[in-house]
PDB file of C-alpha atoms in Angstrom:
ATOM      1  CA  UNK A   1      71.106 125.637 133.046  1.00 46.00           C
ATOM      2  CA  UNK A   2      68.979 128.062 131.112  1.00 55.00           C
ATOM      3  CA  UNK A   3      66.641 126.658 128.480  1.00 70.00           C
ATOM      4  CA  UNK A   4      67.982 129.321 126.101  1.00 89.00           C
ATOM      5  CA  UNK A   5      71.133 127.921 124.451  1.00 93.00           C
ATOM      6  CA  UNK A   6      72.822 131.289 123.940  1.00 94.00           C
ATOM      7  CA  UNK A   7      72.201 132.374 127.530  1.00 94.00           C
ATOM      8  CA  UNK A   8      73.528 129.036 128.745  1.00 95.00           C
ATOM      9  CA  UNK A   9      76.710 129.327 126.660  1.00 97.00           C
ATOM     10  CA  UNK A  10      77.320 132.924 127.718  1.00 96.00           C
ATOM     11  CA  UNK A  11      76.946 131.912 131.355  1.00 97.00           C
ATOM     12  CA  UNK A  12      79.240 128.887 130.995  1.00 96.00           C
ATOM     13  CA  UNK A  13      82.099 130.791 129.373  1.00 98.00           C
ATOM     14  CA  UNK A  14      81.752 133.755 131.743  1.00 98.00           C
ATOM     15  CA  UNK A  15      81.891 131.322 134.677  1.00 98.00           C
ATOM     16  CA  UNK A  16      84.888 129.530 133.187  1.00 98.00           C
ATOM     17  CA  UNK A  17      86.744 132.818 132.642  1.00 98.00           C
ATOM     18  CA  UNK A  18      86.029 133.904 136.223  1.00 98.00           C
ATOM     19  CA  UNK A  19      87.164 130.529 137.592  1.00 97.00           C
ATOM     20  CA  UNK A  20      90.360 130.623 135.563  1.00 97.00           C
ATOM     21  CA  UNK A  21      91.177 134.163 136.704  1.00 98.00           C
ATOM     22  CA  UNK A  22      90.601 133.109 140.324  1.00 97.00           C
ATOM     23  CA  UNK A  23      92.890 130.128 139.753  1.00 95.00           C
ATOM     24  CA  UNK A  24      95.554 132.427 138.313  1.00 96.00           C
ATOM     25  CA  UNK A  25      95.313 134.746 141.321  1.00 96.00           C
ATOM     26  CA  UNK A  26      95.600 131.778 143.673  1.00 94.00           C
ATOM     27  CA  UNK A  27      98.646 130.382 141.855  1.00 94.00           C
ATOM     28  CA  UNK A  28     100.504 133.662 141.392  1.00 91.00           C
ATOM     29  CA  UNK A  29     103.889 133.455 143.055  1.00 88.00           C
ATOM     30  CA  UNK A  30     103.681 129.696 143.576  1.00 87.00           C
ATOM     31  CA  UNK A  31     105.545 126.937 141.815  1.00 85.00           C
ATOM     32  CA  UNK A  32     103.776 125.574 138.773  1.00 80.00           C
ATOM     33  CA  UNK A  33     101.287 122.848 139.727  1.00 84.00           C
ATOM     34  CA  UNK A  34     102.152 119.289 138.796  1.00 86.00           C
ATOM     35  CA  UNK A  35      98.936 118.989 136.773  1.00 86.00           C
ATOM     36  CA  UNK A  36      96.915 121.652 135.048  1.00 88.00           C
ATOM     37  CA  UNK A  37      97.688 125.186 134.017  1.00 93.00           C
ATOM     38  CA  UNK A  38      99.911 127.517 136.006  1.00 94.00           C
ATOM     39  CA  UNK A  39      98.942 131.139 136.698  1.00 95.00           C
ATOM     40  CA  UNK A  40     100.035 132.456 133.304  1.00 95.00           C
ATOM     41  CA  UNK A  41      98.356 129.642 131.394  1.00 96.00           C
ATOM     42  CA  UNK A  42      95.189 130.161 133.440  1.00 97.00           C
ATOM     43  CA  UNK A  43      95.142 133.817 132.386  1.00 97.00           C
ATOM     44  CA  UNK A  44      95.611 132.857 128.726  1.00 98.00           C
ATOM     45  CA  UNK A  45      92.759 130.363 129.061  1.00 98.00           C
ATOM     46  CA  UNK A  46      90.536 133.008 130.682  1.00 98.00           C
ATOM     47  CA  UNK A  47      91.321 135.337 127.791  1.00 98.00           C
ATOM     48  CA  UNK A  48      90.365 132.582 125.340  1.00 98.00           C
ATOM     49  CA  UNK A  49      87.052 132.138 127.209  1.00 98.00           C
ATOM     50  CA  UNK A  50      86.512 135.879 126.877  1.00 98.00           C
ATOM     51  CA  UNK A  51      87.228 135.611 123.130  1.00 98.00           C
ATOM     52  CA  UNK A  52      84.515 132.959 122.906  1.00 98.00           C
ATOM     53  CA  UNK A  53      82.172 135.238 124.866  1.00 98.00           C
ATOM     54  CA  UNK A  54      82.848 138.051 122.393  1.00 97.00           C
ATOM     55  CA  UNK A  55      82.038 135.747 119.472  1.00 97.00           C
ATOM     56  CA  UNK A  56      78.816 134.649 121.160  1.00 97.00           C
ATOM     57  CA  UNK A  57      77.851 138.240 121.978  1.00 95.00           C
ATOM     58  CA  UNK A  58      78.403 139.223 118.334  1.00 94.00           C
ATOM     59  CA  UNK A  59      75.732 136.806 117.137  1.00 93.00           C
ATOM     60  CA  UNK A  60      72.711 138.672 115.879  1.00 83.00           C
ATOM     61  CA  UNK A  61      69.591 136.685 115.150  1.00 80.00           C
ATOM     62  CA  UNK A  62      65.885 137.287 114.788  1.00 79.00           C
ATOM     63  CA  UNK A  63      64.516 133.974 116.054  1.00 88.00           C
ATOM     64  CA  UNK A  64      65.497 130.709 117.726  1.00 88.00           C
ATOM     65  CA  UNK A  65      66.237 128.846 114.490  1.00 90.00           C
ATOM     66  CA  UNK A  66      68.515 131.632 113.255  1.00 92.00           C
ATOM     67  CA  UNK A  67      70.258 131.592 116.622  1.00 93.00           C
ATOM     68  CA  UNK A  68      70.860 127.838 116.360  1.00 94.00           C
ATOM     69  CA  UNK A  69      72.141 128.284 112.793  1.00 94.00           C
ATOM     70  CA  UNK A  70      74.468 131.083 113.951  1.00 95.00           C
ATOM     71  CA  UNK A  71      75.759 128.912 116.792  1.00 96.00           C
ATOM     72  CA  UNK A  72      76.240 126.031 114.362  1.00 94.00           C
ATOM     73  CA  UNK A  73      78.181 128.340 112.019  1.00 94.00           C
ATOM     74  CA  UNK A  74      80.421 129.349 114.917  1.00 96.00           C
ATOM     75  CA  UNK A  75      81.808 125.813 115.201  1.00 94.00           C
ATOM     76  CA  UNK A  76      84.242 126.043 112.264  1.00 95.00           C
ATOM     77  CA  UNK A  77      85.534 129.395 113.522  1.00 96.00           C
ATOM     78  CA  UNK A  78      86.184 127.922 116.966  1.00 98.00           C
ATOM     79  CA  UNK A  79      87.894 124.887 115.424  1.00 97.00           C
ATOM     80  CA  UNK A  80      90.094 127.212 113.362  1.00 97.00           C
ATOM     81  CA  UNK A  81      91.044 129.167 116.482  1.00 97.00           C
ATOM     82  CA  UNK A  82      91.913 125.879 118.164  1.00 97.00           C
ATOM     83  CA  UNK A  83      94.088 124.762 115.268  1.00 97.00           C
ATOM     84  CA  UNK A  84      95.939 128.098 115.150  1.00 97.00           C
ATOM     85  CA  UNK A  85      96.580 128.241 118.902  1.00 97.00           C
ATOM     86  CA  UNK A  86     100.174 127.415 119.773  1.00 96.00           C
ATOM     87  CA  UNK A  87      99.380 126.968 123.468  1.00 96.00           C
ATOM     88  CA  UNK A  88      97.875 123.570 124.327  1.00 96.00           C
ATOM     89  CA  UNK A  89      95.760 125.033 127.146  1.00 97.00           C
ATOM     90  CA  UNK A  90      94.318 127.748 124.895  1.00 98.00           C
ATOM     91  CA  UNK A  91      93.780 125.191 122.146  1.00 98.00           C
ATOM     92  CA  UNK A  92      91.737 123.128 124.596  1.00 97.00           C
ATOM     93  CA  UNK A  93      89.508 126.118 125.395  1.00 98.00           C
ATOM     94  CA  UNK A  94      88.662 126.757 121.745  1.00 98.00           C
ATOM     95  CA  UNK A  95      88.302 123.060 120.933  1.00 98.00           C
ATOM     96  CA  UNK A  96      86.117 122.546 123.989  1.00 97.00           C
ATOM     97  CA  UNK A  97      84.028 125.564 123.034  1.00 98.00           C
ATOM     98  CA  UNK A  98      83.459 124.146 119.551  1.00 98.00           C
ATOM     99  CA  UNK A  99      82.380 120.820 121.051  1.00 97.00           C
ATOM    100  CA  UNK A 100      80.138 122.435 123.656  1.00 97.00           C
ATOM    101  CA  UNK A 101      78.424 124.714 121.135  1.00 97.00           C
ATOM    102  CA  UNK A 102      77.807 121.789 118.758  1.00 96.00           C
ATOM    103  CA  UNK A 103      76.414 119.684 121.618  1.00 96.00           C
ATOM    104  CA  UNK A 104      74.059 122.438 122.766  1.00 95.00           C
ATOM    105  CA  UNK A 105      72.803 122.997 119.209  1.00 95.00           C
ATOM    106  CA  UNK A 106      72.282 119.269 118.691  1.00 94.00           C
ATOM    107  CA  UNK A 107      70.446 118.800 122.008  1.00 94.00           C
ATOM    108  CA  UNK A 108      68.259 121.849 121.405  1.00 93.00           C
ATOM    109  CA  UNK A 109      67.312 120.759 117.911  1.00 92.00           C
ATOM    110  CA  UNK A 110      66.596 117.217 119.073  1.00 91.00           C
ATOM    111  CA  UNK A 111      64.473 118.562 121.911  1.00 84.00           C
ATOM    112  CA  UNK A 112      62.605 120.900 119.569  1.00 74.00           C
ATOM    113  CA  UNK A 113      62.000 118.102 117.037  1.00 72.00           C
ATOM    114  CA  UNK A 114      60.767 115.714 119.716  1.00 65.00           C
ATOM    115  CA  UNK A 115      58.521 118.384 121.229  1.00 67.00           C
ATOM    116  CA  UNK A 116      56.950 118.995 117.810  1.00 66.00           C
ATOM    117  CA  UNK A 117      56.347 115.242 117.483  1.00 62.00           C
ATOM    118  CA  UNK A 118      54.869 115.117 120.968  1.00 63.00           C
ATOM    119  CA  UNK A 119      57.591 112.679 122.037  1.00 54.00           C
ATOM    120  CA  UNK A 120      59.600 114.502 124.661  1.00 48.00           C
ATOM    121  CA  UNK A 121      59.568 111.807 127.353  1.00 49.00           C
ATOM    122  CA  UNK A 122      63.083 110.534 126.704  1.00 43.00           C
ATOM    123  CA  UNK A 123      64.698 113.742 125.538  1.00 42.00           C
ATOM    124  CA  UNK A 124      67.674 115.151 127.364  1.00 48.00           C
ATOM    125  CA  UNK A 125      66.587 118.601 128.420  1.00 51.00           C
ATOM    126  CA  UNK A 126      69.292 121.252 128.181  1.00 50.00           C
ATOM    127  CA  UNK A 127      69.066 121.504 131.957  1.00 50.00           C
ATOM    128  CA  UNK A 128      70.262 117.901 132.149  1.00 51.00           C
ATOM    129  CA  UNK A 129      73.162 118.377 129.741  1.00 51.00           C
ATOM    130  CA  UNK A 130      76.508 117.159 131.003  1.00 52.00           C
ATOM    131  CA  UNK A 131      78.141 120.287 132.339  1.00 53.00           C
ATOM    132  CA  UNK A 132      81.715 119.164 131.881  1.00 55.00           C
ATOM    133  CA  UNK A 133      83.044 122.665 132.282  1.00 56.00           C
ATOM    134  CA  UNK A 134      86.438 124.071 133.033  1.00 60.00           C
ATOM    135  CA  UNK A 135      85.551 125.011 136.584  1.00 54.00           C
ATOM    136  CA  UNK A 136      84.874 121.344 137.399  1.00 53.00           C
ATOM    137  CA  UNK A 137      88.216 120.341 135.869  1.00 55.00           C
ATOM    138  CA  UNK A 138      90.187 122.804 137.971  1.00 55.00           C
ATOM    139  CA  UNK A 139      88.926 121.824 141.381  1.00 42.00           C
TER     140      UNK A 139
END
């Protein structure tokens, strides 16, 4: 994973959207799977990932702290999108995005604070963050 939180998040959601579209293409014309989204739900989930990408791409910041604040401010918007979604699969994309963004902000701030204190031995680097992404769930 990139050490830059925004780059990491952009990559994750782009990868998830691509994976979901590939899943939809694979499932097109087949019976709905017993578990997980069918082709149509996969497309809706990919579109939700692309909505998250658009929100991330719209962030404009001057420095790292502003970027973390902007990401932090995105959480309530993602939660609201999740609450308004009528589709459980789409709701999970927005809710998962809110959780992932909050986790990345928290880990980055903790890492930055520990680095300033000179105590970065036990810090989870962003590269070691649990990458519990959609593409893993759909395998």
